Short mmCIF file of C-alpha atoms in Angstrom, two decimals:
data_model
loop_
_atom_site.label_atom_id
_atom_site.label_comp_id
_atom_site.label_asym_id
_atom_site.label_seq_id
_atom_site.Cartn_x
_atom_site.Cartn_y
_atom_site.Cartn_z
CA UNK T 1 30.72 -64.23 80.73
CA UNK T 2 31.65 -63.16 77.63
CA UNK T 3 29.23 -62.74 75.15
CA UNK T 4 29.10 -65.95 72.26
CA UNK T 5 27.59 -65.99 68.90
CA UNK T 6 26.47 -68.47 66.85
CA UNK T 7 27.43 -69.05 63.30
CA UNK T 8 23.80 -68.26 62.29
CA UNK T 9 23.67 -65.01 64.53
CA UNK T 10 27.20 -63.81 62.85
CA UNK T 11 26.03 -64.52 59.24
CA UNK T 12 22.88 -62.59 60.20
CA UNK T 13 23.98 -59.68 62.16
CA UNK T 14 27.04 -58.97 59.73
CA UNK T 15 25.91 -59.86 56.50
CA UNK T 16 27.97 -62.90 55.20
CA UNK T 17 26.53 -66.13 54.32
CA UNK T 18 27.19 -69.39 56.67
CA UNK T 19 28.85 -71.06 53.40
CA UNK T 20 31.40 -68.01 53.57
CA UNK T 21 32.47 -68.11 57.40
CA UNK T 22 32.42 -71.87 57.02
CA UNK T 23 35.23 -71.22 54.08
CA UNK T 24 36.68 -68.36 56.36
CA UNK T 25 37.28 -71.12 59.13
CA UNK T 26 38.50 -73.95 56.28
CA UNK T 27 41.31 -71.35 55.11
CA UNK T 28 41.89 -70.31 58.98
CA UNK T 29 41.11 -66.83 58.07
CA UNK T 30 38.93 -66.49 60.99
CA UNK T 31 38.19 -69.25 63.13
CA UNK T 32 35.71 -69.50 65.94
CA UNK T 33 36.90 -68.34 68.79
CA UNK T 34 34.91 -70.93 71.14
CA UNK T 35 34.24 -74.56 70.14
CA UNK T 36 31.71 -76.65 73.01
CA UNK T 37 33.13 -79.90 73.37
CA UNK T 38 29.85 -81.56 73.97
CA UNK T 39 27.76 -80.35 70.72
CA UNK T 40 30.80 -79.31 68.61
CA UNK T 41 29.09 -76.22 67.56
CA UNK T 42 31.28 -72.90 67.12
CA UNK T 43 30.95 -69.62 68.54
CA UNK T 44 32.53 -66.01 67.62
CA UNK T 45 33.24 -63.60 69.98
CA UNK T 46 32.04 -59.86 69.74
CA UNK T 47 36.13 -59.18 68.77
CA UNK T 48 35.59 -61.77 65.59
CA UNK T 49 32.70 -59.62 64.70
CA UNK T 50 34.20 -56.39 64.69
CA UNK T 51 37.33 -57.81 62.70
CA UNK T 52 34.51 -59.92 60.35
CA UNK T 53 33.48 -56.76 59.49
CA UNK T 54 36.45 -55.00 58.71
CA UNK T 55 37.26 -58.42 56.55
CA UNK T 56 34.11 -57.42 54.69
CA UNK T 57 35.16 -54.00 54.07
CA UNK T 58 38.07 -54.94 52.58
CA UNK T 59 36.90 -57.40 50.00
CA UNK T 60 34.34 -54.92 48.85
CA UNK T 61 37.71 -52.92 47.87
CA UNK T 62 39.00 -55.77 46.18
CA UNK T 63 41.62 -56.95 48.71
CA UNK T 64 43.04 -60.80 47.88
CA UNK T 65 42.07 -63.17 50.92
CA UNK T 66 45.94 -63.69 51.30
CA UNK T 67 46.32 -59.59 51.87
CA UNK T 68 43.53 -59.91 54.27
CA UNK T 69 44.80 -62.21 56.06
CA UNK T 70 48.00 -60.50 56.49
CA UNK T 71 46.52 -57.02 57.43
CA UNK T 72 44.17 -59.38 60.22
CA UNK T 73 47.71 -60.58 61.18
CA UNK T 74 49.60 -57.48 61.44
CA UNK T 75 47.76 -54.79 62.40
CA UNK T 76 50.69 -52.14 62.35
CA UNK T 77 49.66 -49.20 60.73
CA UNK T 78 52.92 -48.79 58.32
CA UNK T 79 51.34 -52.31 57.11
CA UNK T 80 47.89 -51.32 56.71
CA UNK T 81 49.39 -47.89 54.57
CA UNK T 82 51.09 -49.80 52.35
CA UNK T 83 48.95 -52.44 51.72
CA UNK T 84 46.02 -49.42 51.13
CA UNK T 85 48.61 -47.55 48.91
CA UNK T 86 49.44 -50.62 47.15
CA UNK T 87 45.52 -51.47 46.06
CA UNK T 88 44.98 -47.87 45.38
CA UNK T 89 47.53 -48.60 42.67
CA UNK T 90 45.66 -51.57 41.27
CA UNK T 91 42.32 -49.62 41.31
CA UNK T 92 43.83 -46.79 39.55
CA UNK T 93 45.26 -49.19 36.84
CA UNK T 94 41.41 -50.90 36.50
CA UNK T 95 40.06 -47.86 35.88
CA UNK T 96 42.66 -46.90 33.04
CA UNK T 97 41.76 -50.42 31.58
CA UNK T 98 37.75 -49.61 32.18
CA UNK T 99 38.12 -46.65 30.20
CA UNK T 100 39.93 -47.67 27.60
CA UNK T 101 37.77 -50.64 27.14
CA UNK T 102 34.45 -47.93 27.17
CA UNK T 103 36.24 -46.05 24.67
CA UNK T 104 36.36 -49.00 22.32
CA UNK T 105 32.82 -49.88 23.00
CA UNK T 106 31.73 -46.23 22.31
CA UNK T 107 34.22 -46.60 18.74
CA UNK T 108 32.14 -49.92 17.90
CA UNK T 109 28.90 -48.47 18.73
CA UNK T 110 29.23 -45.49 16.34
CA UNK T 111 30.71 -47.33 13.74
CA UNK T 112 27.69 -50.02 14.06
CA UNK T 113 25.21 -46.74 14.30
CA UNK T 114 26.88 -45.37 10.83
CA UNK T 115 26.28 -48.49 9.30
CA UNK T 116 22.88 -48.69 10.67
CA UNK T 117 22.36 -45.29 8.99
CA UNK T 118 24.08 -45.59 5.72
CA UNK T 119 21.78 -48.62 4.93
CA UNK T 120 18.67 -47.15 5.84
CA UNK T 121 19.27 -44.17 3.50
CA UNK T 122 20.59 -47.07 1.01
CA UNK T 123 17.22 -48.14 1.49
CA UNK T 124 15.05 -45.36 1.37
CA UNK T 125 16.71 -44.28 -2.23
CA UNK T 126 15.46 -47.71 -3.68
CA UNK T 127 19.00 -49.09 -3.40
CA UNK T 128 20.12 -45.96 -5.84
CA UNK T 129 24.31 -45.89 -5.30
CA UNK T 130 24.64 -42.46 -6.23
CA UNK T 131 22.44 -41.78 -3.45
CA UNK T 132 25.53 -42.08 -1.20
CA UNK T 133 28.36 -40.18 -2.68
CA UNK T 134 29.54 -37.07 -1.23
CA UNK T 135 32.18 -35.27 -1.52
CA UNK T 136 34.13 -34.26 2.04
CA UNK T 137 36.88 -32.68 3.77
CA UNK T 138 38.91 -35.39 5.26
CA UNK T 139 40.30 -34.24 8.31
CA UNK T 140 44.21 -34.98 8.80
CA UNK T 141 45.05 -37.19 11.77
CA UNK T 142 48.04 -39.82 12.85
CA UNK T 143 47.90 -43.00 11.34
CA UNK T 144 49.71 -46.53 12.51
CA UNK T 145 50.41 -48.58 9.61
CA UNK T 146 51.79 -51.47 7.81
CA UNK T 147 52.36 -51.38 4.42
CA UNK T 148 53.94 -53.98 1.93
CA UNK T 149 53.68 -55.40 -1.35
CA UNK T 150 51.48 -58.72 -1.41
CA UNK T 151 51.89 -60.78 -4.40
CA UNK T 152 48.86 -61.46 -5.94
CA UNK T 153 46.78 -59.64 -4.17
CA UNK T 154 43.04 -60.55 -4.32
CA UNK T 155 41.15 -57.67 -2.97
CA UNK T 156 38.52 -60.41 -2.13
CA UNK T 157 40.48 -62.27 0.27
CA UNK T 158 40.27 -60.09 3.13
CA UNK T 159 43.63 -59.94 4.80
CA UNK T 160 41.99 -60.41 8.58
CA UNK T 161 46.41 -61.42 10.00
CA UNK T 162 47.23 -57.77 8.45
CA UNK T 163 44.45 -56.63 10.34
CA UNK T 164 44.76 -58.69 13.62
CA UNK T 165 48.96 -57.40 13.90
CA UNK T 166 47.32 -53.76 13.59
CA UNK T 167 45.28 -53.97 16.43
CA UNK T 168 47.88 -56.17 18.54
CA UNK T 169 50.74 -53.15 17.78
CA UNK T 170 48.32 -50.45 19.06
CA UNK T 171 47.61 -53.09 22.37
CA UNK T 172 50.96 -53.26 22.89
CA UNK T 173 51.69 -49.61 22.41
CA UNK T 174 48.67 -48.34 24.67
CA UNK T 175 47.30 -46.88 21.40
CA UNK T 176 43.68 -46.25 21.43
CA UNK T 177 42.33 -46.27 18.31
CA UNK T 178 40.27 -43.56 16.85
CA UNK T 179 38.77 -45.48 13.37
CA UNK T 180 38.31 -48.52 11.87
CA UNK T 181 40.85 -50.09 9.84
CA UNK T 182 41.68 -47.99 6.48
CA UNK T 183 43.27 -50.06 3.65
CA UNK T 184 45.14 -47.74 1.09
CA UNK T 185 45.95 -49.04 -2.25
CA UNK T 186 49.46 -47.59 -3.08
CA UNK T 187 49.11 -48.35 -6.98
CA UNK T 188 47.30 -47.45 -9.84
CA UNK T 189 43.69 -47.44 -9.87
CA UNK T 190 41.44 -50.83 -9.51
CA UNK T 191 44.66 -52.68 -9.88
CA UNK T 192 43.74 -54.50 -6.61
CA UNK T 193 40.97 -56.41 -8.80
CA UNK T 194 43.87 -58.04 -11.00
CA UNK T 195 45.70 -60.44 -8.91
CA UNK T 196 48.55 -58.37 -9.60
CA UNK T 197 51.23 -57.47 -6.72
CA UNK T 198 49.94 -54.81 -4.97
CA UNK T 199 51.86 -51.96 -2.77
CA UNK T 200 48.77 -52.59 0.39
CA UNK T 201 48.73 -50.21 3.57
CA UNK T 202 46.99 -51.36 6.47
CA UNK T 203 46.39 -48.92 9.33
CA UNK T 204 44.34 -46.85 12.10
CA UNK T 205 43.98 -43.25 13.31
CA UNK T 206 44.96 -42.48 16.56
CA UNK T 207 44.78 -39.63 18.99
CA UNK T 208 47.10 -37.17 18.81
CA UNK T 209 48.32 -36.66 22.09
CA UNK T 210 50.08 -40.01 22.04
CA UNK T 211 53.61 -40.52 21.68
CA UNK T 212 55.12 -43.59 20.95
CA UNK T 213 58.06 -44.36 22.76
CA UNK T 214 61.06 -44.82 20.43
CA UNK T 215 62.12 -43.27 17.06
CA UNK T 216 61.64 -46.46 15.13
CA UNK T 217 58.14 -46.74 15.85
CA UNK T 218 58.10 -43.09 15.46
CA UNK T 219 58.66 -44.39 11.41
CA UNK T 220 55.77 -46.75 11.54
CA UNK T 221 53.38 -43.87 11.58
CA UNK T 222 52.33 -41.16 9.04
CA UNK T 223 49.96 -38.27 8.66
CA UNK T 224 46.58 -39.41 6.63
CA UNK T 225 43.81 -37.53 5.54
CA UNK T 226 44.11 -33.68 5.19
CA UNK T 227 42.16 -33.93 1.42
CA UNK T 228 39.01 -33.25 -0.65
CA UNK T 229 37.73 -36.66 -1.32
CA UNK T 230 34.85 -38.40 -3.10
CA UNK T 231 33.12 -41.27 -0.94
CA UNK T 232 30.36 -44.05 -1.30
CA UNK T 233 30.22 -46.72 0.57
CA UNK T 234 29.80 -50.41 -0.22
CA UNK T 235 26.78 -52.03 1.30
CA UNK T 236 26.67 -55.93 1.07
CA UNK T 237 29.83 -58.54 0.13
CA UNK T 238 33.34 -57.29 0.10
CA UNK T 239 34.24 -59.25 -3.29
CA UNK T 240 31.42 -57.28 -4.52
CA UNK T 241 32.84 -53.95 -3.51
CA UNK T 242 34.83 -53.45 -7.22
CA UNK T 243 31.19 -52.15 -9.11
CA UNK T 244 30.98 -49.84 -5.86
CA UNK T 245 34.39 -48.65 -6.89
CA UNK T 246 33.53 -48.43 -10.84
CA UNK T 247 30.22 -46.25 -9.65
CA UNK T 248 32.43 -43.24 -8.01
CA UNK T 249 34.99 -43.43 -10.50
CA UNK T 250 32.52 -42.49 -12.77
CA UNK T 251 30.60 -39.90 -11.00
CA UNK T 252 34.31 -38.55 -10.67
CA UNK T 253 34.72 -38.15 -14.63
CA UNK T 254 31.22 -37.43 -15.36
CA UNK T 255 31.63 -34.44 -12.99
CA UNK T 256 34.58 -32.95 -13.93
CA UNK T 257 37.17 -34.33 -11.08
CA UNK T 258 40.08 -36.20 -11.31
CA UNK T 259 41.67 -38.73 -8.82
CA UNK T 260 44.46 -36.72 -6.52
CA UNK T 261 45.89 -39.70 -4.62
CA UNK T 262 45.65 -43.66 -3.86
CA UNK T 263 42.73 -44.47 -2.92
CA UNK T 264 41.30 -45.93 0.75
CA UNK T 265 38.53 -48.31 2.45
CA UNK T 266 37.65 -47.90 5.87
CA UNK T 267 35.99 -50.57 7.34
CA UNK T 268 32.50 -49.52 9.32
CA UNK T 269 31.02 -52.91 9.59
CA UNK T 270 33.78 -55.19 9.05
CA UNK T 271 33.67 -59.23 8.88
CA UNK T 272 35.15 -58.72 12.94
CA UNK T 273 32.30 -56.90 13.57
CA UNK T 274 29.67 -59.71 12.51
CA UNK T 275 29.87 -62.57 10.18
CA UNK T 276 26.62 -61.96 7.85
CA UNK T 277 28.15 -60.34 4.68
CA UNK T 278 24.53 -58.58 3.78
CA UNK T 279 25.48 -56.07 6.87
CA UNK T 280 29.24 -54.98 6.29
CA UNK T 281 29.66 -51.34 4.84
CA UNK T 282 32.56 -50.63 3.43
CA UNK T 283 33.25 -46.39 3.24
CA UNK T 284 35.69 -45.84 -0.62
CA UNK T 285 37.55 -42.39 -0.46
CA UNK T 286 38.86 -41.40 -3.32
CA UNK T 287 41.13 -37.94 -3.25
CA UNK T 288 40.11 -35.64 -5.58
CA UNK T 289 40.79 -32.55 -7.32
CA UNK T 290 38.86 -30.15 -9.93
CA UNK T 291 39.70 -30.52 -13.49
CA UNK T 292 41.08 -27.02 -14.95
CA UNK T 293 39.52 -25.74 -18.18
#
C-alpha cells in the first residue's frame, strides 16, 4: 500500500503551515490525493510531497501562485525555462529599484548627518553666524531644472509644486539625484525679499553618466557649479533666512569680495524632510570673486 500522510505529518515534515495546504487545496493548487469516506480526513501521497516542496521553492523565488500552478501543470522543460527566464527578469528589475531606492536613503541620510553637524557647530560657537561661512570650490556637475518668472514672488512661501514636478521629472526620467533641491535667484540681489517678479530656478544635480533620452530634454538641463563661492547656512525658519543672507553679504564687502553670479539655496533639511521649522538648514552660496586694487 502506498504510503499516506496526514495533513499534520505534511505541514510538519515539509515546513508549511496546515492554514497554507488548507488554502493550497481551496485554490486546487494541490489537493489531497486520498480522501476516507468514513472520517473525511485527507491524505497526500509521497508524490504531493515531493511536488509540495518544489511549490515551496518556488515561492521563496517569488513565483505568483497562478505561475505555480502552471509550471505544477506543465512540467515541460521549455515551460519551466521560460517561466525561470521570465522571473529572472523581474528579480533583476527589483534589484535596480532596491538600489536606487538605497541610493536615496544613503542621499537623505547624509544630508540629515550635515544638518546634524552644521547645528552642532552652530551650537558650540554660541549661535555666532560667522562661525559658518566658508569660502569653497564648488564643483561643476549636471543640473535638471525649471526655471520661470513667478510674479510676486515671496521667498517665504516655499514653492513645495516647483519642487514636487522636480523630483517627479527625474522619476520619470530614471534620474537619480545627486543633491537636494538648489533654488537660484536669476535677478538682482535680495530682490526675492520684495514681492517683486522674480526670474526662480528650481533644480537637482545628477550623475553624469546619464543621458536623457531626447534633445528637448537635453535643453532642460545645464551645467551648475564650477565657482569660488561664499556659503553660510541658515539654521531655523525659512522666512527667516533673509538676515542669514544680509550676514554673508556683508562678510563679502567687509572682506574685499564681490558677488560673481546669482545666487543659490540648497536645501539640507528641507520642510519634506521634517515638519519642525527649528531643524531645517538651509546652505546660501553666493559666487564670488576678489576685488582688484
Amino acid at each position: 500500500m502506498e504510503e499516506r500522510y496526514s495533513i499534520g505529518e505534511v505541514s510538519i515534515n515539509c515546513n508549511i503551515p496546515i492554514k497554507t495546504l488548507r488554502y493550497y487545496d481551496e485554490i486546487e493548487l494541490l489537493q489531497p490525493e486520498y480522501r476516507n469516506s468514513e472520517s473525511n480526513y485527507r491524505y497526500y501521497s509521497k508524490e504531493q510531497m515531493r511536488t509540495l516542496l518544489i511549490i515551496r521553492r518556488l515561492r521563496s523565488q517569488g513565483f505568483c501562485l497562478k505561475d505555480i500552478k502552471d509550471l505544477i501543470e506543465d512540467t515541460d522543460l521549455p515551460n519551466l525555462q521560460q517561466k525561470m527566464e521570465k522571473r529572472c527578469e523581474e528579480i533583476s528589475s527589483e534589484i535596480n529599484c532596491l538600489e536606487a531606492k538605497m541610493e536615496s536613503c544613503q542621499s537623505i541620510l547624509h544630508r540629515i548627518k550635515k544638518g546634524v553637524a552644521v547645528t552642532e557647530e552652530y551650537l558650540a560657537s554660541n549661535e555666532a553666524p560667522e562661525s559658518l561661512i566658508r569660502i569653497e570650490e564648488i564643483p561643476k556637475g549636471k543640473m535638471i531644472f525649471s526655471r520661470q518668472i513667478m510674479k510676486h514672488y515671496c521667498n517665504a512661501d516655499v514653492s513645495l509644486q516647483r519642487w514636487t514636478d522636480i523630483y517627479e521629472q527625474c522619476t520619470a526620467l530614471g534620474i537619480h539625484m545627486k543633491s537636494p533641491i538648489i533654488v537660484t535667484y536669476h535677478n538682482n540681489v535680495l530682490e526675492q525679499f520684495l514681492m517683486k517678479d522674480c526670474d526662480v530656478e528650481f533644480g537637482v544635480l545628477f550623475g553624469d553618466e546619464i543621458e536623457l533620452p531626447t534633445d528637448a530634454l537635453q535643453a532642460q538641463t545645464r551645467d551648475w557649479g564650477g565657482m569660488q563661492a561664499a556659503t553660510t547656512f541658515h539654521i531655523g525658519k525659512y522666512s527667516e533666512i533673509m538676515k542669514s543672507h544680509v550676514q554673508l553679504l556683508r562678510w563679502i564687502n567687509k572682506n574685499g569680495y564681490e558677488l560673481d553670479g546669482p545666487v543659490s539655496e540648497k536645501f539640507i533639511i528641507s520642510p519634506l524632510d521634517v515638519n519642525n521649522e527649528s531643524d531645517h538648514v538651509t546652505k546660501i552660496i553666493m559666487p564670488i570673486k576678489k576685488i582688484e586694487s
